[in-house]
Coordinates of C-alpha atoms and ligand atoms in Angstrom, one line a residue:
M1 CA 3.9 72.0 27.0
D2 CA 3.3 72.1 23.3
T3 CA 0.6 69.5 22.5
L4 CA -0.6 68.6 19.0
P5 CA -4.4 68.2 18.9
G6 CA -5.3 64.7 19.9
S7 CA -1.8 63.6 20.6
A8 CA 0.8 63.4 23.4
P9 CA 2.9 66.4 24.0
R10 CA 5.9 66.9 21.6
R11 CA 7.7 69.3 23.9
V12 CA 8.1 68.4 27.6
D13 CA 10.5 69.2 30.4
A14 CA 12.0 65.7 30.5
I15 CA 12.2 62.5 28.6
V16 CA 12.9 59.2 30.2
V17 CA 14.0 56.2 28.1
G18 CA 12.8 52.9 29.5
A19 CA 9.9 51.9 31.8
G20 CA 11.6 49.4 34.0
L21 CA 12.3 49.8 37.7
A22 CA 14.7 52.8 36.9
G23 CA 12.5 54.6 34.5
L24 CA 9.3 54.3 36.6
Y25 CA 11.0 55.8 39.7
Q26 CA 12.7 58.5 37.6
L27 CA 9.3 59.4 36.2
H28 CA 7.7 59.5 39.7
R29 CA 10.5 61.8 41.0
L30 CA 10.4 64.2 38.0
R31 CA 6.6 64.4 38.3
E32 CA 6.9 65.2 42.0
L33 CA 9.3 68.0 41.0
G34 CA 6.6 69.4 38.7
L35 CA 8.2 68.5 35.4
S36 CA 6.1 67.4 32.4
T37 CA 7.7 64.1 31.6
R38 CA 7.3 61.4 28.9
V39 CA 8.6 57.9 29.1
F40 CA 9.3 55.9 26.0
E41 CA 9.3 52.1 26.3
A42 CA 10.1 49.7 23.5
G43 CA 8.2 46.8 25.0
D44 CA 4.5 46.4 24.8
D45 CA 4.2 46.9 28.6
I46 CA 6.1 48.3 31.5
G47 CA 8.6 46.2 33.6
G48 CA 11.9 46.3 31.8
T49 CA 14.0 43.2 32.7
W50 CA 11.0 41.7 34.4
H51 CA 8.8 42.2 31.4
W52 CA 11.2 40.7 28.9
N53 CA 12.8 37.9 30.9
R54 CA 9.8 35.7 31.5
Y55 CA 11.5 32.4 30.8
P56 CA 10.5 29.4 33.0
G57 CA 12.4 29.7 36.3
A58 CA 13.2 33.4 36.0
R59 CA 13.7 34.7 39.5
C60 CA 15.6 37.4 41.3
D61 CA 18.8 36.5 43.0
I62 CA 18.5 39.2 45.6
E63 CA 16.0 38.7 48.4
S64 CA 12.6 40.1 47.8
L65 CA 12.5 42.2 51.0
S66 CA 15.7 44.0 49.7
Y67 CA 14.9 44.0 46.0
S68 CA 12.1 46.5 46.2
Y69 CA 11.7 50.3 46.2
S70 CA 12.5 52.0 49.5
F71 CA 11.2 55.5 48.6
S72 CA 7.7 54.9 50.0
P73 CA 7.3 53.6 53.6
E74 CA 3.6 53.0 52.7
L75 CA 4.5 50.8 49.8
D76 CA 6.8 48.9 52.0
Q77 CA 4.0 48.2 54.4
E78 CA 1.3 47.3 51.9
W79 CA 3.1 45.0 49.6
V80 CA 3.6 41.4 50.7
W81 CA 6.2 39.2 49.1
S82 CA 5.4 35.6 49.1
E83 CA 8.9 34.0 48.7
K84 CA 12.4 34.7 49.9
Y85 CA 13.4 35.1 46.2
A86 CA 10.5 36.4 44.1
G87 CA 9.8 34.9 40.8
Q88 CA 9.5 37.0 37.6
P89 CA 5.6 37.0 37.6
E90 CA 5.5 38.4 41.2
I91 CA 8.1 41.1 40.6
L92 CA 6.2 42.1 37.5
R93 CA 2.9 42.3 39.5
Y94 CA 4.8 44.5 42.0
I95 CA 6.0 46.8 39.2
H96 CA 2.4 47.2 37.9
H97 CA 1.1 47.9 41.4
V98 CA 3.7 50.7 41.7
A99 CA 2.8 52.2 38.4
D100 CA -0.9 52.2 39.3
R101 CA -0.4 53.4 42.9
F102 CA 1.7 56.4 41.8
G103 CA -0.3 57.2 38.7
L104 CA 2.5 56.7 36.3
R105 CA 0.9 55.0 33.3
E106 CA -0.5 58.0 31.5
H107 CA 3.0 59.4 31.0
I108 CA 4.3 56.3 29.3
T109 CA 4.3 55.6 25.6
L110 CA 4.6 51.8 25.0
R111 CA 5.8 50.0 21.9
T112 CA 8.0 52.9 21.0
R113 CA 11.8 52.6 20.7
V114 CA 13.9 55.7 20.9
T115 CA 16.3 55.5 18.0
R116 CA 18.0 58.9 18.0
A117 CA 18.7 61.8 20.4
V118 CA 20.3 65.0 19.1
Y119 CA 21.4 67.9 21.2
D120 CA 20.4 71.4 20.0
E121 CA 23.2 73.6 21.3
G122 CA 21.4 76.8 20.5
D123 CA 18.1 76.0 22.3
R124 CA 19.7 73.6 24.8
V125 CA 17.2 70.9 24.2
W126 CA 17.4 67.3 23.1
E127 CA 15.3 66.2 20.2
I128 CA 14.3 62.5 20.5
S129 CA 13.2 60.5 17.5
T130 CA 11.3 57.2 17.8
D131 CA 10.7 54.2 15.6
T132 CA 7.1 55.2 15.4
G133 CA 8.0 58.5 13.7
E134 CA 7.5 60.7 16.7
T135 CA 9.9 63.6 17.5
V136 CA 9.8 65.1 21.0
T137 CA 12.0 67.7 22.6
A138 CA 13.0 68.3 26.2
P139 CA 15.9 70.0 28.0
Y140 CA 16.6 66.9 30.0
V141 CA 16.9 63.2 29.0
V142 CA 17.4 60.3 31.4
M143 CA 18.5 57.0 29.9
A144 CA 16.9 54.4 32.1
S145 CA 17.4 51.7 29.5
G146 CA 18.9 49.0 31.6
C147 CA 22.3 47.3 32.1
N148 CA 21.4 43.9 30.7
S149 CA 18.6 44.7 28.3
T150 CA 20.2 44.3 24.8
P151 CA 20.5 40.6 24.0
K152 CA 23.7 39.9 22.3
D153 CA 23.9 38.1 19.0
P154 CA 24.5 34.5 19.9
G155 CA 27.2 34.4 17.2
V156 CA 26.4 30.8 16.2
P157 CA 26.6 30.2 12.4
G158 CA 23.2 29.2 10.9
A159 CA 21.2 30.4 13.8
D160 CA 18.4 31.6 11.5
S161 CA 18.2 28.3 9.6
F162 CA 16.6 26.2 12.4
A163 CA 13.2 25.1 11.2
G164 CA 11.6 24.8 14.7
P165 CA 10.9 27.5 17.2
A166 CA 13.9 29.3 18.7
Y167 CA 13.7 31.5 21.8
H168 CA 16.0 33.9 23.7
T169 CA 15.6 33.9 27.4
A170 CA 15.4 37.7 27.4
R171 CA 12.7 37.7 24.7
W172 CA 10.5 34.9 26.0
P173 CA 7.0 35.1 24.5
R174 CA 4.1 36.2 26.6
E175 CA 1.9 33.3 25.5
D176 CA 2.5 29.9 27.0
V177 CA 5.3 28.0 25.4
D178 CA 4.5 24.4 25.7
L179 CA 7.6 22.3 25.5
T180 CA 6.1 19.2 27.0
G181 CA 7.4 16.0 25.4
R182 CA 9.8 18.0 23.2
R183 CA 13.5 17.6 22.5
V184 CA 15.0 20.9 23.6
A185 CA 18.4 22.5 23.3
V186 CA 19.7 25.2 25.7
I187 CA 22.8 27.1 24.7
G188 CA 24.4 29.0 27.5
T189 CA 25.0 28.4 31.2
G190 CA 25.0 31.8 32.9
S191 CA 22.4 32.9 35.4
S192 CA 19.6 32.6 32.9
G193 CA 20.6 29.1 31.7
V194 CA 21.2 27.9 35.2
Q195 CA 17.7 29.0 36.3
L196 CA 16.0 27.6 33.2
V197 CA 17.6 24.2 33.0
P198 CA 16.1 22.5 36.1
V199 CA 12.6 23.9 35.3
L200 CA 12.7 22.7 31.7
A201 CA 14.2 19.4 32.7
G202 CA 11.0 18.6 34.5
R203 CA 8.8 19.4 31.5
V204 CA 10.5 18.2 28.3
A205 CA 11.3 14.7 26.9
E206 CA 15.0 15.4 26.4
L207 CA 17.1 18.4 27.4
T208 CA 20.5 19.0 26.0
V209 CA 22.6 21.8 27.5
F210 CA 25.4 23.2 25.4
Q211 CA 28.0 24.6 27.8
R212 CA 31.0 26.7 26.8
T213 CA 32.1 28.0 30.2
P214 CA 30.8 26.3 33.4
A215 CA 29.4 28.6 36.0
Y216 CA 29.8 28.6 39.8
A217 CA 26.2 28.1 41.0
L218 CA 25.2 28.4 44.6
P219 CA 21.9 27.0 46.1
A220 CA 19.2 29.6 46.6
H221 CA 17.3 27.6 49.3
N222 CA 14.3 29.5 48.2
R223 CA 11.1 29.1 50.3
P224 CA 7.9 30.8 51.1
L225 CA 8.3 33.7 53.6
T226 CA 6.4 33.1 56.9
E227 CA 3.9 35.6 58.2
A228 CA 6.1 36.2 61.3
E229 CA 9.1 37.0 59.1
I230 CA 7.2 39.4 57.1
A231 CA 5.7 41.1 60.1
E232 CA 9.2 41.4 61.7
H233 CA 10.6 42.8 58.6
K234 CA 7.9 45.4 58.1
A235 CA 8.3 46.5 61.7
G236 CA 12.0 47.1 61.0
Y237 CA 11.8 48.4 57.5
P238 CA 12.8 52.1 58.2
E239 CA 16.1 51.0 59.9
F240 CA 16.6 48.3 57.2
R241 CA 16.3 50.7 54.4
A242 CA 18.7 53.1 56.0
A243 CA 21.2 50.3 56.5
Q244 CA 20.8 49.3 52.8
R245 CA 21.7 52.8 51.8
R246 CA 24.8 52.8 53.9
S247 CA 25.9 49.4 52.7
K248 CA 28.7 48.4 50.3
G249 CA 26.5 46.4 48.0
G250 CA 23.0 47.5 48.7
S251 CA 22.2 44.5 50.9
V252 CA 22.4 44.4 54.7
V253 CA 25.1 41.8 55.4
T254 CA 27.9 41.0 57.8
M255 CA 31.3 41.8 56.2
P256 CA 34.2 39.4 56.8
T257 CA 37.2 40.4 58.9
R258 CA 39.9 37.9 58.1
S259 CA 41.9 36.4 55.2
A260 CA 41.1 32.9 53.9
L261 CA 44.8 32.1 54.0
E262 CA 45.0 32.9 57.7
A263 CA 42.3 30.4 58.5
T264 CA 43.0 26.7 59.0
E265 CA 41.5 24.3 56.4
E266 CA 38.8 23.2 58.9
E267 CA 37.9 26.9 59.6
R268 CA 37.7 27.6 55.9
T269 CA 35.5 24.6 55.2
A270 CA 33.2 25.6 58.1
A271 CA 32.9 29.1 56.7
Y272 CA 32.3 27.9 53.2
E273 CA 29.6 25.4 54.4
A274 CA 27.9 28.3 56.2
G275 CA 28.1 30.4 53.1
W276 CA 26.7 27.6 51.0
R277 CA 23.8 27.0 53.4
S278 CA 23.1 30.7 53.6
G279 CA 21.3 30.7 50.3
V280 CA 22.5 34.2 49.6
L281 CA 24.4 35.1 46.4
S282 CA 27.3 36.7 48.2
G283 CA 27.2 34.3 51.1
L284 CA 30.3 32.4 50.0
L285 CA 32.2 35.4 48.7
R286 CA 31.8 37.1 52.1
S287 CA 33.4 34.3 54.0
F288 CA 36.8 36.0 53.9
T289 CA 38.2 39.4 53.0
D290 CA 40.6 38.3 50.2
L291 CA 38.5 36.1 47.9
L292 CA 38.3 38.7 45.2
V293 CA 41.9 40.0 45.5
D294 CA 44.1 37.0 46.1
R295 CA 44.3 34.1 43.7
A296 CA 45.4 31.5 46.2
A297 CA 42.6 32.6 48.6
N298 CA 40.1 32.5 45.8
E299 CA 41.2 29.0 44.8
T300 CA 40.2 27.6 48.2
A301 CA 36.6 28.8 47.6
A302 CA 36.6 27.6 44.0
D303 CA 37.8 24.2 45.2
F304 CA 35.0 24.1 47.7
V305 CA 32.4 24.7 45.0
R306 CA 33.9 22.1 42.7
G307 CA 33.7 19.6 45.7
K308 CA 30.0 20.4 46.0
I309 CA 29.5 19.7 42.3
A310 CA 31.3 16.4 42.6
S311 CA 29.1 15.5 45.6
I312 CA 25.8 16.3 43.7
V313 CA 26.4 15.1 40.2
T314 CA 26.6 11.3 40.0
D315 CA 28.2 10.9 36.6
S316 CA 31.9 11.8 37.2
S317 CA 32.7 13.0 33.7
T318 CA 29.6 15.3 33.7
A319 CA 30.6 16.5 37.1
E320 CA 34.1 17.2 35.9
A321 CA 32.8 19.1 32.9
L322 CA 30.6 21.3 35.1
M323 CA 33.5 22.4 37.3
P324 CA 34.7 25.9 36.5
R325 CA 38.5 26.0 36.3
T326 CA 39.3 28.8 33.9
F327 CA 38.4 31.9 36.0
P328 CA 38.4 32.8 39.7
F329 CA 35.2 32.3 41.7
G330 CA 33.1 35.4 41.8
T331 CA 34.8 37.2 39.0
K332 CA 31.8 36.4 36.8
R333 CA 28.5 37.0 38.6
P334 CA 27.8 33.7 40.5
C335 CA 24.5 32.1 39.7
L336 CA 21.9 31.3 42.3
D337 CA 20.2 28.0 41.5
T338 CA 17.4 25.7 42.5
G339 CA 18.4 22.2 41.5
Y340 CA 20.7 23.1 38.7
Y341 CA 23.5 20.5 39.3
A342 CA 21.0 17.8 40.4
A343 CA 19.2 18.2 37.1
Y344 CA 22.1 16.4 35.4
N345 CA 21.3 13.3 37.4
D346 CA 18.1 13.1 35.4
P347 CA 18.7 10.6 32.5
R348 CA 16.7 12.9 30.1
V349 CA 19.3 15.7 30.6
T350 CA 22.6 15.7 28.7
L351 CA 25.5 18.1 29.0
V352 CA 27.5 18.8 25.9
D353 CA 31.0 20.3 26.7
L354 CA 31.7 22.7 23.9
N355 CA 35.4 22.8 24.8
R356 CA 35.6 19.2 23.6
T357 CA 33.1 19.4 20.8
P358 CA 32.5 23.0 19.7
I359 CA 29.3 24.0 17.9
E360 CA 30.0 24.2 14.2
E361 CA 26.6 25.4 13.1
I362 CA 22.9 25.4 13.7
T363 CA 21.1 23.4 11.0
P364 CA 17.4 23.3 10.0
K365 CA 17.1 20.2 12.2
G366 CA 19.2 21.1 15.2
V367 CA 22.8 21.7 16.4
R368 CA 25.9 20.3 14.8
T369 CA 29.0 20.0 17.0
S370 CA 32.4 18.8 15.8
D371 CA 31.3 15.2 16.4
Q372 CA 27.7 14.9 15.5
E373 CA 24.4 16.6 14.6
R374 CA 21.7 16.5 17.3
V375 CA 18.1 16.9 16.3
F376 CA 15.8 19.2 18.3
D377 CA 12.2 20.4 18.4
A378 CA 13.1 23.8 19.9
I379 CA 16.3 25.7 20.8
V380 CA 16.7 28.2 23.6
F381 CA 19.5 30.8 23.6
A382 CA 20.5 31.8 27.1
T383 CA 23.5 33.6 25.6
G384 CA 23.4 36.9 27.4
F385 CA 23.6 40.6 26.7
D386 CA 25.7 43.4 25.3
A387 CA 25.9 44.6 28.9
L388 CA 26.0 48.1 30.3
T389 CA 26.7 50.0 27.1
G390 CA 24.6 48.1 24.5
A391 CA 21.3 49.9 25.3
L392 CA 23.1 53.3 25.1
T393 CA 25.2 52.8 22.0
S394 CA 22.3 51.3 20.1
V395 CA 20.6 54.7 20.1
E396 CA 22.2 57.3 17.9
I397 CA 23.0 59.9 20.5
V398 CA 24.5 63.1 19.0
G399 CA 26.0 65.6 21.4
K400 CA 27.9 68.9 21.1
G401 CA 29.7 69.5 17.9
G402 CA 27.9 66.5 16.2
A403 CA 29.9 63.9 18.2
T404 CA 28.2 60.6 18.7
L405 CA 28.3 58.7 22.0
R406 CA 28.9 55.5 19.9
E407 CA 32.1 57.0 18.5
K408 CA 33.2 58.5 21.7
W409 CA 32.9 55.1 23.4
A410 CA 34.5 53.1 20.7
D411 CA 37.4 52.2 23.0
G412 CA 35.1 51.8 26.0
P413 CA 32.6 54.0 27.8
R414 CA 33.8 57.4 29.2
T415 CA 31.6 58.8 31.9
Y416 CA 31.8 61.0 34.9
L417 CA 30.5 58.9 37.9
G418 CA 28.6 56.7 35.4
L419 CA 26.0 59.5 35.4
V420 CA 26.9 61.6 32.4
S421 CA 29.3 61.7 29.5
A422 CA 31.2 65.0 28.7
G423 CA 29.9 66.7 25.6
F424 CA 26.4 65.3 26.0
P425 CA 24.9 67.9 28.4
N426 CA 21.7 67.4 30.3
L427 CA 21.7 63.7 29.4
F428 CA 21.9 61.4 32.4
T429 CA 22.2 57.6 32.7
V430 CA 20.7 55.6 35.6
T431 CA 23.2 52.9 36.7
G432 CA 25.3 53.8 33.7
P433 CA 28.7 52.3 32.9
L434 CA 31.5 53.0 35.5
S435 CA 29.0 53.3 38.3
P436 CA 28.6 50.4 40.9
S437 CA 25.4 49.2 39.2
V438 CA 25.6 45.5 38.4
L439 CA 27.9 44.8 41.3
T440 CA 25.2 45.9 43.8
N441 CA 21.6 45.4 44.6
M442 CA 20.2 47.2 41.5
M443 CA 17.3 48.7 43.4
V444 CA 19.5 50.6 45.8
S445 CA 21.7 51.9 43.0
I446 CA 18.7 52.8 40.9
E447 CA 17.3 54.9 43.7
Q448 CA 20.6 56.5 44.5
H449 CA 21.0 57.6 40.8
V450 CA 17.4 58.7 40.3
E451 CA 17.6 60.8 43.5
W452 CA 20.9 62.4 42.5
I453 CA 19.6 63.2 39.0
T454 CA 16.4 64.6 40.4
D455 CA 18.3 66.8 42.9
C456 CA 20.6 68.0 40.1
V457 CA 17.7 68.9 37.8
A458 CA 16.0 70.8 40.7
H459 CA 19.3 72.6 41.4
L460 CA 19.6 73.7 37.8
R461 CA 16.1 74.9 37.6
A462 CA 16.3 76.8 40.9
G463 CA 19.6 78.4 39.8
G464 CA 18.3 79.4 36.4
F465 CA 20.9 77.2 34.7
T466 CA 20.0 75.7 31.3
E467 CA 22.9 73.3 30.9
I468 CA 25.1 71.0 32.9
D469 CA 28.1 69.2 31.3
A470 CA 30.9 67.2 32.8
T471 CA 34.5 68.5 32.3
P472 CA 36.7 66.1 30.2
E473 CA 39.2 66.3 33.1
A474 CA 36.7 65.1 35.7
E475 CA 35.6 62.3 33.4
E476 CA 39.2 61.2 32.7
E477 CA 40.0 61.2 36.4
W478 CA 36.9 59.1 37.2
G479 CA 37.6 56.6 34.4
A480 CA 41.2 56.2 35.7
H481 CA 40.0 55.7 39.2
V482 CA 37.5 53.0 38.2
A483 CA 40.1 51.2 36.2
E484 CA 42.7 51.4 39.0
M485 CA 40.1 50.0 41.5
A486 CA 39.3 47.1 39.2
A487 CA 42.9 46.3 38.6
Q488 CA 43.4 45.7 42.3
T489 CA 40.9 42.8 42.2
L490 CA 40.7 39.5 40.4
Y491 CA 37.8 40.7 38.2
P492 CA 39.9 41.4 35.1
A493 CA 41.1 37.7 35.2
A494 CA 37.7 36.5 33.8
D495 CA 36.4 37.0 30.3
S496 CA 33.1 38.3 31.6
W497 CA 30.4 40.6 30.5
Y498 CA 31.6 43.0 33.2
L499 CA 34.6 43.5 30.9
G500 CA 32.7 43.4 27.6
A501 CA 34.6 40.2 26.8
N502 CA 31.4 38.3 25.8
V503 CA 30.8 40.5 22.8
P504 CA 33.3 40.0 19.9
G505 CA 35.0 43.3 19.1
K506 CA 33.8 45.1 22.2
A507 CA 36.5 47.1 24.0
R508 CA 37.9 45.3 27.0
V509 CA 37.2 47.8 29.8
F510 CA 35.9 47.0 33.3
L511 CA 32.5 48.5 33.2
A512 CA 31.5 48.9 36.9
Y513 CA 32.9 50.7 39.9
V514 CA 34.2 48.1 42.4
G515 CA 34.8 50.5 45.3
G516 CA 31.4 50.0 46.8
A517 CA 28.0 51.7 46.7
D518 CA 28.6 53.4 50.1
R519 CA 31.8 55.0 49.0
Y520 CA 30.4 55.9 45.6
R521 CA 27.3 57.5 47.2
E522 CA 29.5 59.7 49.4
R523 CA 31.5 60.8 46.3
C524 CA 28.3 61.7 44.4
D525 CA 26.9 63.6 47.4
A526 CA 30.2 65.5 47.9
V527 CA 30.2 66.4 44.2
A528 CA 26.7 67.9 44.5
R529 CA 27.5 69.6 47.9
D530 CA 30.6 71.2 46.4
G531 CA 28.6 73.0 43.7
Y532 CA 28.7 70.1 41.2
E533 CA 32.5 69.7 41.2
G534 CA 33.7 68.4 37.9
F535 CA 30.7 69.9 36.0
V536 CA 30.2 73.1 34.2
L537 CA 26.8 74.7 34.9
S538 CA 25.8 77.5 32.5
Ligands
NAP601 P1 25.6 35.4 30.6 O1 25.9 35.4 32.1 O2 26.3 36.3 29.7 O3 25.6 33.9 30.1 C1 25.6 33.6 28.8 C2 26.0 32.2 28.6 O4 25.9 31.9 27.2 C3 27.4 31.9 29.0 O5 27.5 30.6 29.5 C4 28.1 32.0 27.6 O6 29.3 31.2 27.6 C5 27.1 31.3 26.7 N1 27.3 31.7 25.3 C6 27.2 32.9 24.8 N2 27.4 32.9 23.5 C7 27.6 31.5 23.2 C8 27.8 30.8 22.0 N3 27.9 31.5 20.8 N4 28.0 29.5 22.1 C9 27.9 28.9 23.2 N5 27.7 29.5 24.4 C10 27.5 30.8 24.4 O7 24.0 35.8 30.4 P2 22.8 35.5 31.3 O8 22.8 34.1 31.9 O9 21.6 35.9 30.6 O10 23.0 36.5 32.6 C11 23.4 37.8 32.4 C12 23.3 38.5 33.7 O11 21.9 38.9 33.9 C13 23.6 37.8 34.9 O12 25.0 37.7 35.2 C14 22.8 38.5 36.0 O13 23.5 39.7 36.3 C15 21.6 38.9 35.2 N6 20.6 37.8 35.5 C16 20.2 37.7 36.7 C17 19.3 36.7 37.1 C18 18.8 36.6 38.4 O14 18.5 37.6 39.1 N7 18.7 35.5 39.0 C19 18.9 35.8 36.1 C20 19.3 36.0 34.8 C21 20.2 37.0 34.5 P3 30.7 32.0 27.9 O15 30.7 32.2 29.4 O16 31.8 31.0 27.4 O17 30.7 33.3 27.1

């Protein structure tokens, strides 16, 4: 290690970008391997998603007992989750506990954004530059910079002209934001908006929700966990963790066996009611085998959800506006809500359907749609992210021959297994584009990637290799496979962030592997077992 007097090392064995759930685990594993490692984190504290998304109502949509690290049986036994779905503050406390328990903090540099990474082909090291003026070199770089971590520009004219406070759900301030008695606008009705709206509705004087595309939202039925449940779960954790690792989506669930179209209407309704009652994000989708591949089958589930909206929302025109009709159920990530639809029965809550009256501009006073200007004290943007690629292409990553990742990915990301991109040796991504990532329980996918990367680095060091790079052929074959799998589903029918469709000008490429985390893990393991097939080690 090359250390400047009184400063952190400027030459280390590995650099990790991001101190969220992925970066922290990667740091832990590299430290275990004996590598000097530095983590750079743009935020003023660790936690990643759970540090930034501290808006009222922020909560995980995967059950707490599943959405947690599995690598330490002791950690599983000592940490106690309080609710079926943990809220953001509790998950952040867990992350801090993990950082302290495994002694990770001293290796993390906060408030420091990595702006540039340049590969030195002669020395086979990456040189990283930061916005604080530091340069650090290391043979290995792991981008653990998140899938939904770069907020997208809301793209509303005049957004900067608003005179009152404006917030983005993913950049919610640390200090208390008191909106009591205020007139508040929320723009966006994805998972963030759907969680925020019912909580804000109870606090503010007037809440106006600007909706462009209605979401399918399913009830979370969140509740405190009982002591008996926790004890039972802890007793079975080893088997549960093993089952998670073998599962298709990273959660232990029963998979369906028959088609929706083979069932009678009564059978379908009964299955959908059970899915709705389950309070699990994938509960309804797992009612039948064909909901994500057959439009007619999907329509039966979509109809069921629309029926539920009609039964909850008392004003029929509001209910109608809330019913999604333009994309199949499940092809955008469904939302898990607590009281979202019922919030519209509160006379203080108004829905503005932007399909009827589009936003023309944000003004100093509020929001002007095609029919009127509405005045607000505060505006909240719940407008989403430049997903999967945004955090990677926002860094100037320069690989072999001076090529940049940004240019290489101009027509969509090209990766081998979502782990590496050819021409950018020794640079790995955790849950990168074209891996199962966002279609799974992220914790399981994060652990799988981190463990694969760690084993790969150990293999390189043990074998005296200084460089690993994917072959362009392996990368092309993987990209074609990912696209072919996605094309067999209904996913491409939605203008979703899975496809980059939410960011104007972004290439329309399906960004995740739909084949399942189980199948994907087998492929990654086989690649390593077969001497890193599809890679060149030198
Ligand atoms: P999102 O799903 O991309 O939703 C953004 C919303 O903003 C959409 O309704 C979108 O409408 C709207 N929007 C964007 N730009 C707009 C504009 N200029 N004018 C009007 N409306 C606009 O983003 P998100 O809700 O932050 O969620 C992103 C993902 O993060 C989720 O799918 C999930 O994976 C994750 N997340 C998870 C949780 C959880 O665990 N519970 C919570 C929050 C987020 P269009 O659909 O028409 O573009």
